[in-house]
Amino acid sequence: MVNVDLLINDDQGRTLLSWRNDPYAGKGWHLPGGIVRFKERLEIRVEKVAENEVGTRIDFDPSPIAINQIILK
């Protein structure tokens, strides 16, 4: 699965978190993020996560800060 997480900073350099209470991530503050759907472009998922979890549109740099790979057996 491919996932996106958003690092959204305000003008004072603070990072925005979203509150979640779900069976996968647990209850608490998290970086806004989500799983990329089949045949979905990463940019579209970033826009949808911002709208769904933060409630707004965002301007973003499409080049990632980091790419992390986790392989579970």
mmCIF file with all atom_site columns, C-alpha atoms in Angstrom:
data_model
loop_
_atom_site.group_PDB
_atom_site.id
_atom_site.type_symbol
_atom_site.label_atom_id
_atom_site.label_alt_id
_atom_site.label_comp_id
_atom_site.label_asym_id
_atom_site.label_entity_id
_atom_site.label_seq_id
_atom_site.pdbx_PDB_ins_code
_atom_site.Cartn_x
_atom_site.Cartn_y
_atom_site.Cartn_z
_atom_site.occupancy
_atom_site.B_iso_or_equiv
_atom_site.pdbx_formal_charge
_atom_site.auth_seq_id
_atom_site.auth_comp_id
_atom_site.auth_asym_id
_atom_site.auth_atom_id
_atom_site.pdbx_PDB_model_num
ATOM 1  C CA . MET A 1 1  ? 0.000   0.000   0.000   1.00 0.00 ? 1  MET A CA 1
ATOM 2  C CA . VAL A 1 2  ? 1.107   3.523   -0.699  1.00 0.00 ? 2  VAL A CA 1
ATOM 3  C CA . ASN A 1 3  ? 0.342   6.143   1.910   1.00 0.00 ? 3  ASN A CA 1
ATOM 4  C CA . VAL A 1 4  ? 0.667   9.939   2.064   1.00 0.00 ? 4  VAL A CA 1
ATOM 5  C CA . ASP A 1 5  ? 1.169   11.942  5.252   1.00 0.00 ? 5  ASP A CA 1
ATOM 6  C CA . LEU A 1 6  ? 0.930   15.722  5.230   1.00 0.00 ? 6  LEU A CA 1
ATOM 7  C CA . LEU A 1 7  ? 3.307   18.028  7.089   1.00 0.00 ? 7  LEU A CA 1
ATOM 8  C CA . ILE A 1 8  ? 1.296   21.244  7.162   1.00 0.00 ? 8  ILE A CA 1
ATOM 9  C CA . ASN A 1 9  ? 3.058   24.204  8.757   1.00 0.00 ? 9  ASN A CA 1
ATOM 10 C CA . ASP A 1 10 ? 1.529   27.574  9.611   1.00 0.00 ? 10 ASP A CA 1
ATOM 11 C CA . ASP A 1 11 ? 3.244   30.955  9.347   1.00 0.00 ? 11 ASP A CA 1
ATOM 12 C CA . GLN A 1 12 ? 4.840   30.429  12.778  1.00 0.00 ? 12 GLN A CA 1
ATOM 13 C CA . GLY A 1 13 ? 6.338   27.052  11.825  1.00 0.00 ? 13 GLY A CA 1
ATOM 14 C CA . ARG A 1 14 ? 3.882   24.973  13.856  1.00 0.00 ? 14 ARG A CA 1
ATOM 15 C CA . THR A 1 15 ? 2.789   21.603  12.443  1.00 0.00 ? 15 THR A CA 1
ATOM 16 C CA . LEU A 1 16 ? -0.922  20.889  12.123  1.00 0.00 ? 16 LEU A CA 1
ATOM 17 C CA . LEU A 1 17 ? -2.214  17.599  13.536  1.00 0.00 ? 17 LEU A CA 1
ATOM 18 C CA . SER A 1 18 ? -5.638  15.988  13.167  1.00 0.00 ? 18 SER A CA 1
ATOM 19 C CA . TRP A 1 19 ? -7.602  14.073  15.805  1.00 0.00 ? 19 TRP A CA 1
ATOM 20 C CA . ARG A 1 20 ? -8.474  10.466  14.969  1.00 0.00 ? 20 ARG A CA 1
ATOM 21 C CA . ASN A 1 21 ? -10.171 7.651   16.771  1.00 0.00 ? 21 ASN A CA 1
ATOM 22 C CA . ASP A 1 22 ? -10.034 4.618   14.521  1.00 0.00 ? 22 ASP A CA 1
ATOM 23 C CA . PRO A 1 23 ? -9.161  0.925   14.871  1.00 0.00 ? 23 PRO A CA 1
ATOM 24 C CA . TYR A 1 24 ? -5.985  1.201   12.756  1.00 0.00 ? 24 TYR A CA 1
ATOM 25 C CA . ALA A 1 25 ? -4.124  4.207   14.141  1.00 0.00 ? 25 ALA A CA 1
ATOM 26 C CA . GLY A 1 26 ? -5.762  4.411   17.541  1.00 0.00 ? 26 GLY A CA 1
ATOM 27 C CA . LYS A 1 27 ? -7.127  7.409   19.373  1.00 0.00 ? 27 LYS A CA 1
ATOM 28 C CA . GLY A 1 28 ? -5.133  10.629  19.455  1.00 0.00 ? 28 GLY A CA 1
ATOM 29 C CA . TRP A 1 29 ? -3.407  13.307  17.420  1.00 0.00 ? 29 TRP A CA 1
ATOM 30 C CA . HIS A 1 30 ? -1.898  12.242  14.092  1.00 0.00 ? 30 HIS A CA 1
ATOM 31 C CA . LEU A 1 31 ? -0.417  13.722  10.968  1.00 0.00 ? 31 LEU A CA 1
ATOM 32 C CA . PRO A 1 32 ? -3.186  13.987  8.379   1.00 0.00 ? 32 PRO A CA 1
ATOM 33 C CA . GLY A 1 33 ? -2.762  11.155  5.904   1.00 0.00 ? 33 GLY A CA 1
ATOM 34 C CA . GLY A 1 34 ? -4.319  8.340   3.980   1.00 0.00 ? 34 GLY A CA 1
ATOM 35 C CA . ILE A 1 35 ? -3.924  5.399   1.639   1.00 0.00 ? 35 ILE A CA 1
ATOM 36 C CA . VAL A 1 36 ? -3.590  6.123   -2.080  1.00 0.00 ? 36 VAL A CA 1
ATOM 37 C CA . ARG A 1 37 ? -6.405  4.419   -4.007  1.00 0.00 ? 37 ARG A CA 1
ATOM 38 C CA . PHE A 1 38 ? -5.909  2.193   -7.070  1.00 0.00 ? 38 PHE A CA 1
ATOM 39 C CA . LYS A 1 39 ? -4.955  4.307   -10.128 1.00 0.00 ? 39 LYS A CA 1
ATOM 40 C CA . GLU A 1 40 ? -5.069  7.516   -8.057  1.00 0.00 ? 40 GLU A CA 1
ATOM 41 C CA . ARG A 1 41 ? -2.347  10.140  -8.478  1.00 0.00 ? 41 ARG A CA 1
ATOM 42 C CA . LEU A 1 42 ? -0.457  11.090  -5.316  1.00 0.00 ? 42 LEU A CA 1
ATOM 43 C CA . GLU A 1 43 ? -1.315  14.765  -5.808  1.00 0.00 ? 43 GLU A CA 1
ATOM 44 C CA . ILE A 1 44 ? -5.044  13.948  -5.812  1.00 0.00 ? 44 ILE A CA 1
ATOM 45 C CA . ARG A 1 45 ? -4.763  11.974  -2.545  1.00 0.00 ? 45 ARG A CA 1
ATOM 46 C CA . VAL A 1 46 ? -2.860  14.869  -0.926  1.00 0.00 ? 46 VAL A CA 1
ATOM 47 C CA . GLU A 1 47 ? -5.647  17.278  -1.935  1.00 0.00 ? 47 GLU A CA 1
ATOM 48 C CA . LYS A 1 48 ? -8.375  14.909  -0.690  1.00 0.00 ? 48 LYS A CA 1
ATOM 49 C CA . VAL A 1 49 ? -6.639  14.308  2.655   1.00 0.00 ? 49 VAL A CA 1
ATOM 50 C CA . ALA A 1 50 ? -6.340  18.058  3.203   1.00 0.00 ? 50 ALA A CA 1
ATOM 51 C CA . GLU A 1 51 ? -10.020 18.581  2.404   1.00 0.00 ? 51 GLU A CA 1
ATOM 52 C CA . ASN A 1 52 ? -11.276 15.592  4.443   1.00 0.00 ? 52 ASN A CA 1
ATOM 53 C CA . GLU A 1 53 ? -9.052  15.802  7.536   1.00 0.00 ? 53 GLU A CA 1
ATOM 54 C CA . VAL A 1 54 ? -8.185  19.491  7.724   1.00 0.00 ? 54 VAL A CA 1
ATOM 55 C CA . GLY A 1 55 ? -11.230 20.975  5.992   1.00 0.00 ? 55 GLY A CA 1
ATOM 56 C CA . THR A 1 56 ? -9.355  23.192  3.566   1.00 0.00 ? 56 THR A CA 1
ATOM 57 C CA . ARG A 1 57 ? -7.429  23.326  0.327   1.00 0.00 ? 57 ARG A CA 1
ATOM 58 C CA . ILE A 1 58 ? -3.663  23.604  0.575   1.00 0.00 ? 58 ILE A CA 1
ATOM 59 C CA . ASP A 1 59 ? -0.775  24.711  -1.625  1.00 0.00 ? 59 ASP A CA 1
ATOM 60 C CA . PHE A 1 60 ? 1.946   22.095  -1.627  1.00 0.00 ? 60 PHE A CA 1
ATOM 61 C CA . ASP A 1 61 ? 5.247   21.128  -3.183  1.00 0.00 ? 61 ASP A CA 1
ATOM 62 C CA . PRO A 1 62 ? 4.652   17.909  -5.140  1.00 0.00 ? 62 PRO A CA 1
ATOM 63 C CA . SER A 1 63 ? 8.162   16.593  -4.501  1.00 0.00 ? 63 SER A CA 1
ATOM 64 C CA . PRO A 1 64 ? 8.199   14.456  -1.322  1.00 0.00 ? 64 PRO A CA 1
ATOM 65 C CA . ILE A 1 65 ? 10.262  15.247  1.737   1.00 0.00 ? 65 ILE A CA 1
ATOM 66 C CA . ALA A 1 66 ? 10.946  11.560  2.324   1.00 0.00 ? 66 ALA A CA 1
ATOM 67 C CA . ILE A 1 67 ? 10.108  8.184   0.909   1.00 0.00 ? 67 ILE A CA 1
ATOM 68 C CA . ASN A 1 68 ? 9.991   5.354   3.441   1.00 0.00 ? 68 ASN A CA 1
ATOM 69 C CA . GLN A 1 69 ? 9.524   1.704   2.651   1.00 0.00 ? 69 GLN A CA 1
ATOM 70 C CA . ILE A 1 70 ? 8.263   -0.817  5.180   1.00 0.00 ? 70 ILE A CA 1
ATOM 71 C CA . ILE A 1 71 ? 7.934   -4.440  4.157   1.00 0.00 ? 71 ILE A CA 1
ATOM 72 C CA . LEU A 1 72 ? 6.004   -6.736  6.478   1.00 0.00 ? 72 LEU A CA 1
ATOM 73 C CA . LYS A 1 73 ? 6.303   -10.472 6.093   1.00 0.00 ? 73 LYS A CA 1
#
